[in-house]
C-alpha cells in the first residue's frame, strides 16, 4: 500500500503576514504572524509545502519560530534527509528517538511527509489520513476585546456569518461580564465556549460558578498548561465540561486525562502533539471512550489550514474546529483558492486533487519571505 519515502532536501522560509486584527489571549497579543513554511522535496523531485505553527513568543508553549528553525535544521532534517523511511506513519518514531520536545518543529516535518506520501499516491491528504467527512464545521476564536459591548457586537456578527460555535478568549478581568454580554446578544441556542489559556487557578471559584450559568459547551484550558491533577479537582466542582488544549501533549496525557477525570473534551492541534500520527492516536483513544475532540488552530496560513481541515475530517472530530476562513485572518492568503466557509458554518474538505487541495502562491510567498535556507542530504 505504501512505498518508502526518501527526502532529498528541506527548505525553510520565514514569511511575515499581518493579521487583519490583533489577536489577544490571556498571555499576550499577536499583530503580525511570523510563519515558518517548509518545502519537502524527495529524490524523484516530488515537492510539498507544510507549515510550522510555532508562535513568535513562548507564551502558548515553549516553542517559537526561532527554536523550531534551529531544531529543524540542526536535529530533525538530518534524521530524514538521504534515508528511506518505510511510510509516513513511521516518521514520528524516527523524529522522537532521543529528541525530546519540539513537537511543533517535528509536526511540520511529519505532516509534510504525510502530504508527500499522499501526493505520491495521487490521493487527497484528508482521505489518505483516514478522513471521512466531506465538510467540517467551523467555530470562531475571538481574542480579548476592550469591552463586553465590543465583544458582543463582534460575536453577533460572527453568529450571523454562520459560525457553528463562538469561542471567547478570557482572562481575569475579562471574563464573566464579557461572556454574559455575548450570551445575551446571541441568544440561548448558539454554541459557545471560552478559552482561558491557563490563566486561572483553583481559587477562582466565583468565576467558574458564574460561567456554569452561561450554558457553555466547555471551558478550555482554565488551569496551568502542564496540569492534569488540579483540572480533575475543578471538573468535580464544575457542571460545564472542561476541554484540555495545552495539557494534552500526546496520547498518554490523553489517557491520563480520562483516568484522572481532568476534562471531558480535547482540542487536538497537530502541531502541539507532534503531527498526524500522534493526533490520530489521541483521536482513536477518545473515540473509543466516547470523548468528543475538535481541531484547534494556531492562526495558520492557508497551508497549515489544509492540514487542519484534513485532520478535522476524521470521524471522531464531532465538535466545530477553529477553522475560520482565510478572510478572518488575512487581507490576502498565500494559497489559491482561499479557504471559505458556507453561510451554514461548513468548510469543504478538498477530496478530489492529490495532496493539500490548495496551491501555494509562489510569487506572493517569495515577496513575503524574509529568510530562507535549504538543508540537503549529505
Ligand atoms: O488556545 O486555541 C488557542 C491561537 C494562538 C494560540 C493559542 C490558541 C489560539 C487560537 C486560534 O485560539 C484559533 C484560530 O486559529 O482560529
Ligand atoms: Mg486553546
mmCIF file of C-alpha atoms and ligand atoms in Angstrom:
data_model
loop_
_atom_site.group_PDB
_atom_site.id
_atom_site.type_symbol
_atom_site.label_atom_id
_atom_site.label_comp_id
_atom_site.label_asym_id
_atom_site.label_seq_id
_atom_site.Cartn_x
_atom_site.Cartn_y
_atom_site.Cartn_z
ATOM 1 C CA UNK A 1 0.000 0.000 0.000
ATOM 2 C CA UNK A 2 2.650 2.479 0.991
ATOM 3 C CA UNK A 3 6.034 2.990 -0.615
ATOM 4 C CA UNK A 4 9.218 4.166 1.065
ATOM 5 C CA UNK A 5 9.681 7.917 1.308
ATOM 6 C CA UNK A 6 13.086 9.386 0.558
ATOM 7 C CA UNK A 7 13.633 13.064 1.246
ATOM 8 C CA UNK A 8 16.349 14.846 -0.756
ATOM 9 C CA UNK A 9 16.055 18.397 0.565
ATOM 10 C CA UNK A 10 14.165 20.518 3.049
ATOM 11 C CA UNK A 11 13.719 24.260 2.541
ATOM 12 C CA UNK A 12 12.726 26.568 5.374
ATOM 13 C CA UNK A 13 11.469 30.072 4.905
ATOM 14 C CA UNK A 14 10.022 32.702 7.179
ATOM 15 C CA UNK A 15 7.251 34.915 5.886
ATOM 16 C CA UNK A 16 5.592 37.851 7.652
ATOM 17 C CA UNK A 17 1.829 38.112 7.417
ATOM 18 C CA UNK A 18 -0.061 40.857 9.286
ATOM 19 C CA UNK A 19 -3.335 39.786 10.924
ATOM 20 C CA UNK A 20 -6.420 41.793 9.989
ATOM 21 C CA UNK A 21 -6.985 42.465 13.664
ATOM 22 C CA UNK A 22 -4.771 41.904 16.700
ATOM 23 C CA UNK A 23 -5.375 38.558 18.450
ATOM 24 C CA UNK A 24 -5.155 38.913 22.243
ATOM 25 C CA UNK A 25 -5.135 35.899 24.565
ATOM 26 C CA UNK A 26 -4.510 35.809 28.328
ATOM 27 C CA UNK A 27 -0.733 35.559 27.839
ATOM 28 C CA UNK A 28 -0.080 38.053 25.041
ATOM 29 C CA UNK A 29 -1.087 39.666 21.771
ATOM 30 C CA UNK A 30 -0.197 38.850 18.144
ATOM 31 C CA UNK A 31 -0.461 41.503 15.446
ATOM 32 C CA UNK A 32 1.702 40.018 12.718
ATOM 33 C CA UNK A 33 2.445 36.332 12.228
ATOM 34 C CA UNK A 34 5.976 35.199 11.564
ATOM 35 C CA UNK A 35 5.198 31.964 9.731
ATOM 36 C CA UNK A 36 7.682 29.175 9.072
ATOM 37 C CA UNK A 37 6.948 27.348 5.841
ATOM 38 C CA UNK A 38 8.676 24.149 4.777
ATOM 39 C CA UNK A 39 9.130 22.657 1.336
ATOM 40 C CA UNK A 40 9.918 18.951 1.320
ATOM 41 C CA UNK A 41 11.382 17.567 -1.892
ATOM 42 C CA UNK A 42 12.014 13.870 -2.439
ATOM 43 C CA UNK A 43 14.616 12.123 -4.590
ATOM 44 C CA UNK A 44 12.165 11.970 -7.511
ATOM 45 C CA UNK A 45 11.591 15.720 -7.386
ATOM 46 C CA UNK A 46 8.093 15.485 -5.848
ATOM 47 C CA UNK A 47 7.611 18.505 -3.622
ATOM 48 C CA UNK A 48 5.070 19.547 -0.945
ATOM 49 C CA UNK A 49 4.586 22.513 1.390
ATOM 50 C CA UNK A 50 3.928 22.427 5.109
ATOM 51 C CA UNK A 51 3.697 24.954 7.943
ATOM 52 C CA UNK A 52 5.196 25.075 11.415
ATOM 53 C CA UNK A 53 2.681 26.603 13.844
ATOM 54 C CA UNK A 54 5.172 27.777 16.493
ATOM 55 C CA UNK A 55 4.492 31.341 17.595
ATOM 56 C CA UNK A 56 6.608 34.452 17.734
ATOM 57 C CA UNK A 57 6.976 34.272 21.509
ATOM 58 C CA UNK A 58 6.855 31.338 24.002
ATOM 59 C CA UNK A 59 3.559 32.407 25.597
ATOM 60 C CA UNK A 60 1.438 29.440 24.448
ATOM 61 C CA UNK A 61 4.072 26.693 24.544
ATOM 62 C CA UNK A 62 7.864 26.737 24.972
ATOM 63 C CA UNK A 63 8.474 26.636 21.218
ATOM 64 C CA UNK A 64 8.847 29.635 18.927
ATOM 65 C CA UNK A 65 9.587 30.013 15.233
ATOM 66 C CA UNK A 66 13.243 30.534 16.173
ATOM 67 C CA UNK A 67 13.559 27.363 18.262
ATOM 68 C CA UNK A 68 11.732 25.421 15.533
ATOM 69 C CA UNK A 69 14.090 26.777 12.863
ATOM 70 C CA UNK A 70 17.042 25.591 14.954
ATOM 71 C CA UNK A 71 15.533 22.185 15.779
ATOM 72 C CA UNK A 72 14.585 21.522 12.156
ATOM 73 C CA UNK A 73 17.908 22.492 10.605
ATOM 74 C CA UNK A 74 20.175 21.034 13.312
ATOM 75 C CA UNK A 75 18.452 17.886 14.559
ATOM 76 C CA UNK A 76 15.294 16.932 12.709
ATOM 77 C CA UNK A 77 16.024 17.392 8.992
ATOM 78 C CA UNK A 78 19.246 15.328 9.276
ATOM 79 C CA UNK A 79 17.142 12.432 10.627
ATOM 80 C CA UNK A 80 15.198 12.160 7.371
ATOM 81 C CA UNK A 81 17.419 13.541 4.610
ATOM 82 C CA UNK A 82 19.068 10.973 2.384
ATOM 83 C CA UNK A 83 17.489 7.986 4.076
ATOM 84 C CA UNK A 84 14.399 5.967 3.354
ATOM 85 C CA UNK A 85 11.514 5.688 5.758
ATOM 86 C CA UNK A 86 9.003 2.924 5.146
ATOM 87 C CA UNK A 87 5.954 5.185 5.413
ATOM 88 C CA UNK A 88 4.689 8.474 6.820
ATOM 89 C CA UNK A 89 3.332 6.537 9.795
ATOM 90 C CA UNK A 90 6.952 5.711 10.759
ATOM 91 C CA UNK A 91 8.229 9.290 10.734
ATOM 92 C CA UNK A 92 7.039 10.027 14.264
ATOM 93 C CA UNK A 93 9.235 7.283 15.719
ATOM 94 C CA UNK A 94 12.241 8.453 13.691
ATOM 95 C CA UNK A 95 11.880 12.040 14.916
ATOM 96 C CA UNK A 96 11.087 11.177 18.553
ATOM 97 C CA UNK A 97 14.023 8.817 19.047
ATOM 98 C CA UNK A 98 16.176 10.553 21.669
ATOM 99 C CA UNK A 99 14.972 14.009 20.677
ATOM 100 C CA UNK A 100 12.712 15.307 23.429
ATOM 101 C CA UNK A 101 10.149 18.020 22.947
ATOM 102 C CA UNK A 102 9.953 20.365 19.947
ATOM 103 C CA UNK A 103 6.589 18.933 18.832
ATOM 104 C CA UNK A 104 5.730 21.844 16.517
ATOM 105 C CA UNK A 105 9.017 21.530 14.667
ATOM 106 C CA UNK A 106 8.523 17.757 14.410
ATOM 107 C CA UNK A 107 4.908 18.144 13.304
ATOM 108 C CA UNK A 108 5.768 20.441 10.401
ATOM 109 C CA UNK A 109 8.111 17.794 9.033
ATOM 110 C CA UNK A 110 5.967 14.779 9.940
ATOM 111 C CA UNK A 111 2.788 16.221 8.423
ATOM 112 C CA UNK A 112 4.736 17.231 5.331
ATOM 113 C CA UNK A 113 5.765 13.575 4.977
ATOM 114 C CA UNK A 114 2.077 12.533 5.115
ATOM 115 C CA UNK A 115 1.345 15.074 2.368
ATOM 116 C CA UNK A 116 4.319 13.818 0.350
ATOM 117 C CA UNK A 117 3.055 10.257 0.683
ATOM 118 C CA UNK A 118 -0.485 11.309 -0.262
ATOM 119 C CA UNK A 119 0.820 13.232 -3.278
ATOM 120 C CA UNK A 120 2.946 10.323 -4.443
ATOM 121 C CA UNK A 121 -0.056 8.007 -4.182
ATOM 122 C CA UNK A 122 -2.262 10.507 -6.030
ATOM 123 C CA UNK A 123 -4.572 10.836 -3.014
ATOM 124 C CA UNK A 124 -6.143 13.823 -1.271
ATOM 125 C CA UNK A 125 -4.496 14.362 2.120
ATOM 126 C CA UNK A 126 -7.792 14.064 4.026
ATOM 127 C CA UNK A 127 -8.572 10.669 2.531
ATOM 128 C CA UNK A 128 -5.005 9.480 2.984
ATOM 129 C CA UNK A 129 -5.074 10.079 6.747
ATOM 130 C CA UNK A 130 -8.485 8.445 7.207
ATOM 131 C CA UNK A 131 -10.823 11.413 6.881
ATOM 132 C CA UNK A 132 -14.431 10.544 6.183
ATOM 133 C CA UNK A 133 -16.269 13.890 6.196
ATOM 134 C CA UNK A 134 -16.804 15.958 3.069
ATOM 135 C CA UNK A 135 -17.403 19.131 5.113
ATOM 136 C CA UNK A 136 -16.334 20.239 8.592
ATOM 137 C CA UNK A 137 -17.919 22.727 10.986
ATOM 138 C CA UNK A 138 -16.014 25.942 11.724
ATOM 139 C CA UNK A 139 -16.048 27.834 15.008
ATOM 140 C CA UNK A 140 -14.584 31.278 15.564
ATOM 141 C CA UNK A 141 -11.955 32.041 18.216
ATOM 142 C CA UNK A 142 -12.247 35.703 19.229
ATOM 143 C CA UNK A 143 -9.433 37.497 21.022
ATOM 144 C CA UNK A 144 -9.931 39.538 24.188
ATOM 145 C CA UNK A 145 -11.669 42.847 23.385
ATOM 146 C CA UNK A 146 -11.711 46.272 25.026
ATOM 147 C CA UNK A 147 -15.243 45.948 26.471
ATOM 148 C CA UNK A 148 -18.136 43.470 26.770
ATOM 149 C CA UNK A 149 -20.125 45.548 24.257
ATOM 150 C CA UNK A 150 -17.370 45.416 21.629
ATOM 151 C CA UNK A 151 -17.034 41.646 22.106
ATOM 152 C CA UNK A 152 -20.798 41.106 21.928
ATOM 153 C CA UNK A 153 -21.043 43.089 18.703
ATOM 154 C CA UNK A 154 -18.259 41.061 17.071
ATOM 155 C CA UNK A 155 -19.771 37.779 18.183
ATOM 156 C CA UNK A 156 -23.173 38.757 16.878
ATOM 157 C CA UNK A 157 -21.564 39.385 13.504
ATOM 158 C CA UNK A 158 -19.818 36.000 13.748
ATOM 159 C CA UNK A 159 -23.110 34.263 14.538
ATOM 160 C CA UNK A 160 -24.710 35.983 11.554
ATOM 161 C CA UNK A 161 -21.795 34.916 9.342
ATOM 162 C CA UNK A 162 -22.797 31.335 10.178
ATOM 163 C CA UNK A 163 -20.074 30.145 12.557
ATOM 164 C CA UNK A 164 -21.099 26.886 14.213
ATOM 165 C CA UNK A 165 -19.552 27.814 17.564
ATOM 166 C CA UNK A 166 -18.401 31.051 19.190
ATOM 167 C CA UNK A 167 -15.318 30.913 21.425
ATOM 168 C CA UNK A 168 -14.292 33.865 23.590
ATOM 169 C CA UNK A 169 -10.777 34.207 24.903
ATOM 170 C CA UNK A 170 -10.916 35.060 28.614
ATOM 171 C CA UNK A 171 -8.513 36.208 31.351
ATOM 172 C CA UNK A 172 -9.001 37.543 34.876
ATOM 173 C CA UNK A 173 -10.755 40.909 34.484
ATOM 174 C CA UNK A 174 -12.026 39.934 31.030
ATOM 175 C CA UNK A 175 -14.340 37.072 31.793
ATOM 176 C CA UNK A 176 -17.857 36.802 33.201
ATOM 177 C CA UNK A 177 -19.279 40.198 32.123
ATOM 178 C CA UNK A 178 -17.758 39.694 28.657
ATOM 179 C CA UNK A 179 -19.117 36.193 28.149
ATOM 180 C CA UNK A 180 -22.506 37.123 29.663
ATOM 181 C CA UNK A 181 -22.795 40.017 27.197
ATOM 182 C CA UNK A 182 -22.164 37.634 24.313
ATOM 183 C CA UNK A 183 -24.718 35.108 25.600
ATOM 184 C CA UNK A 184 -27.253 37.908 25.974
ATOM 185 C CA UNK A 185 -26.586 39.167 22.446
ATOM 186 C CA UNK A 186 -26.544 35.851 20.560
ATOM 187 C CA UNK A 187 -29.331 34.096 22.444
ATOM 188 C CA UNK A 188 -29.547 30.804 24.354
ATOM 189 C CA UNK A 189 -29.207 28.368 21.435
ATOM 190 C CA UNK A 190 -25.866 29.349 19.953
ATOM 191 C CA UNK A 191 -22.997 27.031 20.859
ATOM 192 C CA UNK A 192 -20.447 28.997 22.891
ATOM 193 C CA UNK A 193 -17.170 28.239 24.663
ATOM 194 C CA UNK A 194 -14.416 30.116 26.464
ATOM 195 C CA UNK A 195 -10.642 29.630 26.374
ATOM 196 C CA UNK A 196 -8.520 30.832 29.311
ATOM 197 C CA UNK A 197 -5.126 29.665 28.012
ATOM 198 C CA UNK A 198 -4.154 28.620 31.548
ATOM 199 C CA UNK A 199 -4.882 31.980 33.217
ATOM 200 C CA UNK A 200 -6.777 30.761 36.314
ATOM 201 C CA UNK A 201 -6.209 28.790 39.489
ATOM 202 C CA UNK A 202 -8.417 26.588 41.646
ATOM 203 C CA UNK A 203 -9.132 29.539 43.937
ATOM 204 C CA UNK A 204 -11.147 31.288 41.194
ATOM 205 C CA UNK A 205 -14.410 29.518 42.209
ATOM 206 C CA UNK A 206 -16.556 32.572 41.662
ATOM 207 C CA UNK A 207 -15.592 32.794 38.002
ATOM 208 C CA UNK A 208 -16.274 29.119 37.309
ATOM 209 C CA UNK A 209 -19.609 29.195 39.129
ATOM 210 C CA UNK A 210 -20.704 32.208 37.086
ATOM 211 C CA UNK A 211 -19.554 30.573 33.836
ATOM 212 C CA UNK A 212 -21.562 27.460 34.756
ATOM 213 C CA UNK A 213 -24.733 29.540 34.411
ATOM 214 C CA UNK A 214 -23.951 30.602 30.830
ATOM 215 C CA UNK A 215 -24.532 27.213 29.170
ATOM 216 C CA UNK A 216 -21.158 26.796 27.547
ATOM 217 C CA UNK A 217 -20.166 23.726 25.546
ATOM 218 C CA UNK A 218 -16.943 23.615 27.544
ATOM 219 C CA UNK A 219 -14.321 25.740 29.320
ATOM 220 C CA UNK A 220 -10.981 25.360 27.520
ATOM 221 C CA UNK A 221 -7.711 25.081 29.493
ATOM 222 C CA UNK A 222 -8.698 27.068 32.602
ATOM 223 C CA UNK A 223 -5.676 25.982 34.683
ATOM 224 C CA UNK A 224 -1.939 25.591 34.183
ATOM 225 C CA UNK A 225 -0.568 24.323 30.861
ATOM 226 C CA UNK A 226 1.212 21.370 32.478
ATOM 227 C CA UNK A 227 -1.572 20.360 34.871
ATOM 228 C CA UNK A 228 -3.949 17.391 34.931
ATOM 229 C CA UNK A 229 -4.471 16.942 38.687
ATOM 230 C CA UNK A 230 -5.960 20.346 39.504
ATOM 231 C CA UNK A 231 -8.144 20.191 36.405
ATOM 232 C CA UNK A 232 -9.573 16.942 37.805
ATOM 233 C CA UNK A 233 -10.439 18.730 41.039
ATOM 234 C CA UNK A 234 -12.027 21.569 39.082
ATOM 235 C CA UNK A 235 -14.030 19.189 36.877
ATOM 236 C CA UNK A 236 -15.638 17.784 40.050
ATOM 237 C CA UNK A 237 -16.787 21.300 41.021
ATOM 238 C CA UNK A 238 -17.880 22.479 37.559
ATOM 239 C CA UNK A 239 -21.037 21.386 35.780
ATOM 240 C CA UNK A 240 -19.583 22.606 32.477
ATOM 241 C CA UNK A 241 -17.233 20.216 30.686
ATOM 242 C CA UNK A 242 -13.567 21.155 30.756
ATOM 243 C CA UNK A 243 -11.687 20.923 27.460
ATOM 244 C CA UNK A 244 -7.928 20.491 27.545
ATOM 245 C CA UNK A 245 -5.623 22.096 24.988
ATOM 246 C CA UNK A 246 -2.122 22.925 26.337
ATOM 247 C CA UNK A 247 -2.151 19.991 28.824
ATOM 248 C CA UNK A 248 -2.503 17.276 26.153
ATOM 249 C CA UNK A 249 0.892 16.658 24.565
ATOM 250 C CA UNK A 250 0.391 13.073 23.382
ATOM 251 C CA UNK A 251 -1.913 10.053 23.714
ATOM 252 C CA UNK A 252 -0.513 9.129 27.096
ATOM 253 C CA UNK A 253 -1.600 12.510 28.509
ATOM 254 C CA UNK A 254 -4.998 11.947 26.906
ATOM 255 C CA UNK A 255 -5.220 8.574 28.675
ATOM 256 C CA UNK A 256 -4.214 10.271 31.939
ATOM 257 C CA UNK A 257 -6.966 12.849 31.441
ATOM 258 C CA UNK A 258 -9.500 10.035 31.166
ATOM 259 C CA UNK A 259 -8.115 8.191 34.165
ATOM 260 C CA UNK A 260 -7.998 11.280 36.381
ATOM 261 C CA UNK A 261 -11.184 12.918 35.111
ATOM 262 C CA UNK A 262 -9.327 16.130 34.218
ATOM 263 C CA UNK A 263 -11.672 17.006 31.357
ATOM 264 C CA UNK A 264 -14.377 15.713 29.017
ATOM 265 C CA UNK A 265 -13.292 17.198 25.677
ATOM 266 C CA UNK A 266 -9.928 17.512 23.894
ATOM 267 C CA UNK A 267 -8.746 20.168 21.475
ATOM 268 C CA UNK A 268 -6.321 18.384 19.140
ATOM 269 C CA UNK A 269 -3.796 20.677 17.482
ATOM 270 C CA UNK A 270 -1.499 18.562 15.363
ATOM 271 C CA UNK A 271 1.387 20.984 15.934
ATOM 272 C CA UNK A 272 1.111 20.759 19.717
ATOM 273 C CA UNK A 273 1.236 16.941 19.752
ATOM 274 C CA UNK A 274 3.966 16.413 17.124
ATOM 275 C CA UNK A 275 1.946 15.663 13.994
ATOM 276 C CA UNK A 276 -0.693 13.427 12.448
ATOM 277 C CA UNK A 277 0.360 10.075 13.938
ATOM 278 C CA UNK A 278 0.004 11.474 17.464
ATOM 279 C CA UNK A 279 -3.225 13.308 16.543
ATOM 280 C CA UNK A 280 -4.697 10.107 15.155
ATOM 281 C CA UNK A 281 -3.677 8.168 18.277
ATOM 282 C CA UNK A 282 -5.421 10.726 20.528
ATOM 283 C CA UNK A 283 -8.443 10.719 18.204
ATOM 284 C CA UNK A 284 -8.669 6.914 18.297
ATOM 285 C CA UNK A 285 -8.359 6.794 22.078
ATOM 286 C CA UNK A 286 -11.034 9.454 22.547
ATOM 287 C CA UNK A 287 -13.359 7.808 20.047
ATOM 288 C CA UNK A 288 -13.063 4.509 21.898
ATOM 289 C CA UNK A 289 -14.038 6.271 25.118
ATOM 290 C CA UNK A 290 -16.772 8.455 23.663
ATOM 291 C CA UNK A 291 -14.872 11.687 24.288
ATOM 292 C CA UNK A 292 -15.519 14.376 21.670
ATOM 293 C CA UNK A 293 -12.494 16.029 20.064
ATOM 294 C CA UNK A 294 -12.155 19.061 17.803
ATOM 295 C CA UNK A 295 -9.362 20.572 15.764
ATOM 296 C CA UNK A 296 -7.699 23.645 17.246
ATOM 297 C CA UNK A 297 -5.972 26.390 15.297
ATOM 298 C CA UNK A 298 -2.813 28.456 15.668
ATOM 299 C CA UNK A 299 -3.617 31.351 13.312
ATOM 300 C CA UNK A 300 -2.268 29.297 10.419
ATOM 301 C CA UNK A 301 -1.923 30.473 6.851
ATOM 302 C CA UNK A 302 -3.866 28.633 4.169
ATOM 303 C CA UNK A 303 -1.135 25.987 4.044
ATOM 304 C CA UNK A 304 -1.414 25.000 7.713
ATOM 305 C CA UNK A 305 -5.202 25.172 7.425
ATOM 306 C CA UNK A 306 -5.169 22.466 4.732
ATOM 307 C CA UNK A 307 -3.629 20.079 7.265
ATOM 308 C CA UNK A 308 -6.120 21.073 9.985
ATOM 309 C CA UNK A 309 -9.126 20.665 7.693
ATOM 310 C CA UNK A 310 -7.863 17.226 6.635
ATOM 311 C CA UNK A 311 -7.491 16.191 10.284
ATOM 312 C CA UNK A 312 -10.904 17.562 11.239
ATOM 313 C CA UNK A 313 -12.475 15.291 8.620
ATOM 314 C CA UNK A 314 -11.714 12.209 10.766
ATOM 315 C CA UNK A 315 -14.900 10.691 12.223
ATOM 316 C CA UNK A 316 -14.226 11.450 15.905
ATOM 317 C CA UNK A 317 -13.985 15.216 15.319
ATOM 318 C CA UNK A 318 -17.591 15.800 16.342
ATOM 319 C CA UNK A 319 -17.342 19.412 17.578
ATOM 320 C CA UNK A 320 -16.650 22.511 15.432
ATOM 321 C CA UNK A 321 -12.953 23.298 14.965
ATOM 322 C CA UNK A 322 -11.052 26.600 14.977
ATOM 323 C CA UNK A 323 -11.097 26.514 11.176
ATOM 324 C CA UNK A 324 -12.057 30.038 10.194
ATOM 325 C CA UNK A 325 -11.877 31.024 6.527
ATOM 326 C CA UNK A 326 -8.832 32.884 5.151
ATOM 327 C CA UNK A 327 -10.563 36.280 5.213
ATOM 328 C CA UNK A 328 -10.992 36.129 9.002
ATOM 329 C CA UNK A 329 -7.220 36.308 9.441
ATOM 330 C CA UNK A 330 -5.694 37.852 6.315
ATOM 331 C CA UNK A 331 -6.336 40.561 3.754
ATOM 332 C CA UNK A 332 -4.941 38.031 1.289
ATOM 333 C CA UNK A 333 -3.956 34.414 1.990
ATOM 334 C CA UNK A 334 -0.974 32.637 0.422
ATOM 335 C CA UNK A 335 -2.957 29.849 -1.237
ATOM 336 C CA UNK A 336 -5.398 29.559 -4.077
ATOM 337 C CA UNK A 337 -8.273 29.057 -3.759
ATOM 338 C CA UNK A 338 -8.541 30.790 -0.380
ATOM 339 C CA UNK A 339 -10.383 28.940 2.396
ATOM 340 C CA UNK A 340 -14.044 29.865 2.596
ATOM 341 C CA UNK A 341 -16.982 28.992 4.842
ATOM 342 C CA UNK A 342 -20.562 28.435 3.715
ATOM 343 C CA UNK A 343 -23.291 30.515 5.422
ATOM 344 C CA UNK A 344 -24.170 27.404 7.470
ATOM 345 C CA UNK A 345 -20.678 27.315 9.036
ATOM 346 C CA UNK A 346 -19.365 24.425 6.937
ATOM 347 C CA UNK A 347 -15.976 24.309 5.224
ATOM 348 C CA UNK A 348 -15.481 21.958 2.278
ATOM 349 C CA UNK A 349 -12.817 19.278 2.689
ATOM 350 C CA UNK A 350 -10.751 19.004 -0.509
ATOM 351 C CA UNK A 351 -11.286 15.433 -1.659
ATOM 352 C CA UNK A 352 -10.539 15.416 -5.363
ATOM 353 C CA UNK A 353 -6.957 16.502 -6.099
ATOM 354 C CA UNK A 354 -3.868 14.750 -4.718
ATOM 355 C CA UNK A 355 -2.216 16.388 -1.684
ATOM 356 C CA UNK A 356 -3.341 19.538 0.120
ATOM 357 C CA UNK A 357 -6.092 20.589 -2.267
ATOM 358 C CA UNK A 358 -4.935 24.225 -2.339
ATOM 359 C CA UNK A 359 -1.993 25.635 -4.280
ATOM 360 C CA UNK A 360 0.608 27.814 -2.528
ATOM 361 C CA UNK A 361 1.031 31.124 -4.408
ATOM 362 C CA UNK A 362 4.718 31.054 -5.083
ATOM 363 C CA UNK A 363 5.121 34.707 -6.186
ATOM 364 C CA UNK A 364 3.294 36.026 -3.165
ATOM 365 C CA UNK A 365 5.226 33.740 -0.806
ATOM 366 C CA UNK A 366 8.525 34.876 -2.381
ATOM 367 C CA UNK A 367 7.555 38.511 -1.905
ATOM 368 C CA UNK A 368 6.747 37.919 1.794
ATOM 369 C CA UNK A 369 9.896 35.900 2.558
ATOM 370 C CA UNK A 370 12.399 37.435 4.982
ATOM 371 C CA UNK A 371 14.827 34.499 5.312
ATOM 372 C CA UNK A 372 15.332 31.161 3.664
ATOM 373 C CA UNK A 373 17.645 28.181 3.889
ATOM 374 C CA UNK A 374 17.865 24.722 2.347
ATOM 375 C CA UNK A 375 19.177 21.585 4.051
ATOM 376 C CA UNK A 376 20.249 18.708 1.808
ATOM 377 C CA UNK A 377 21.287 15.118 2.288
ATOM 378 C CA UNK A 378 24.953 14.867 2.944
HETATM 379 O O1 LIG B 1 -5.522 28.385 22.608
HETATM 380 O O2 LIG B 1 -6.526 27.825 20.859
HETATM 381 C C1 LIG B 1 -5.683 28.524 21.409
HETATM 382 C C2 LIG B 1 -4.119 30.899 18.851
HETATM 383 C C3 LIG B 1 -2.842 31.003 19.323
HETATM 384 C C4 LIG B 1 -2.508 30.331 20.491
HETATM 385 C C5 LIG B 1 -3.456 29.565 21.155
HETATM 386 C C6 LIG B 1 -4.758 29.456 20.667
HETATM 387 C C7 LIG B 1 -5.091 30.169 19.513
HETATM 388 C C8 LIG B 1 -6.430 30.187 18.936
HETATM 389 C C9 LIG B 1 -6.503 30.472 17.459
HETATM 390 O O3 LIG B 1 -7.444 30.082 19.598
HETATM 391 C C10 LIG B 1 -7.666 29.870 16.783
HETATM 392 C C11 LIG B 1 -7.572 30.032 15.290
HETATM 393 O O4 LIG B 1 -6.516 29.729 14.682
HETATM 394 O O5 LIG B 1 -8.582 30.429 14.712
HETATM 395 MG MG1 LIG B 2 -6.841 26.892 23.339
#
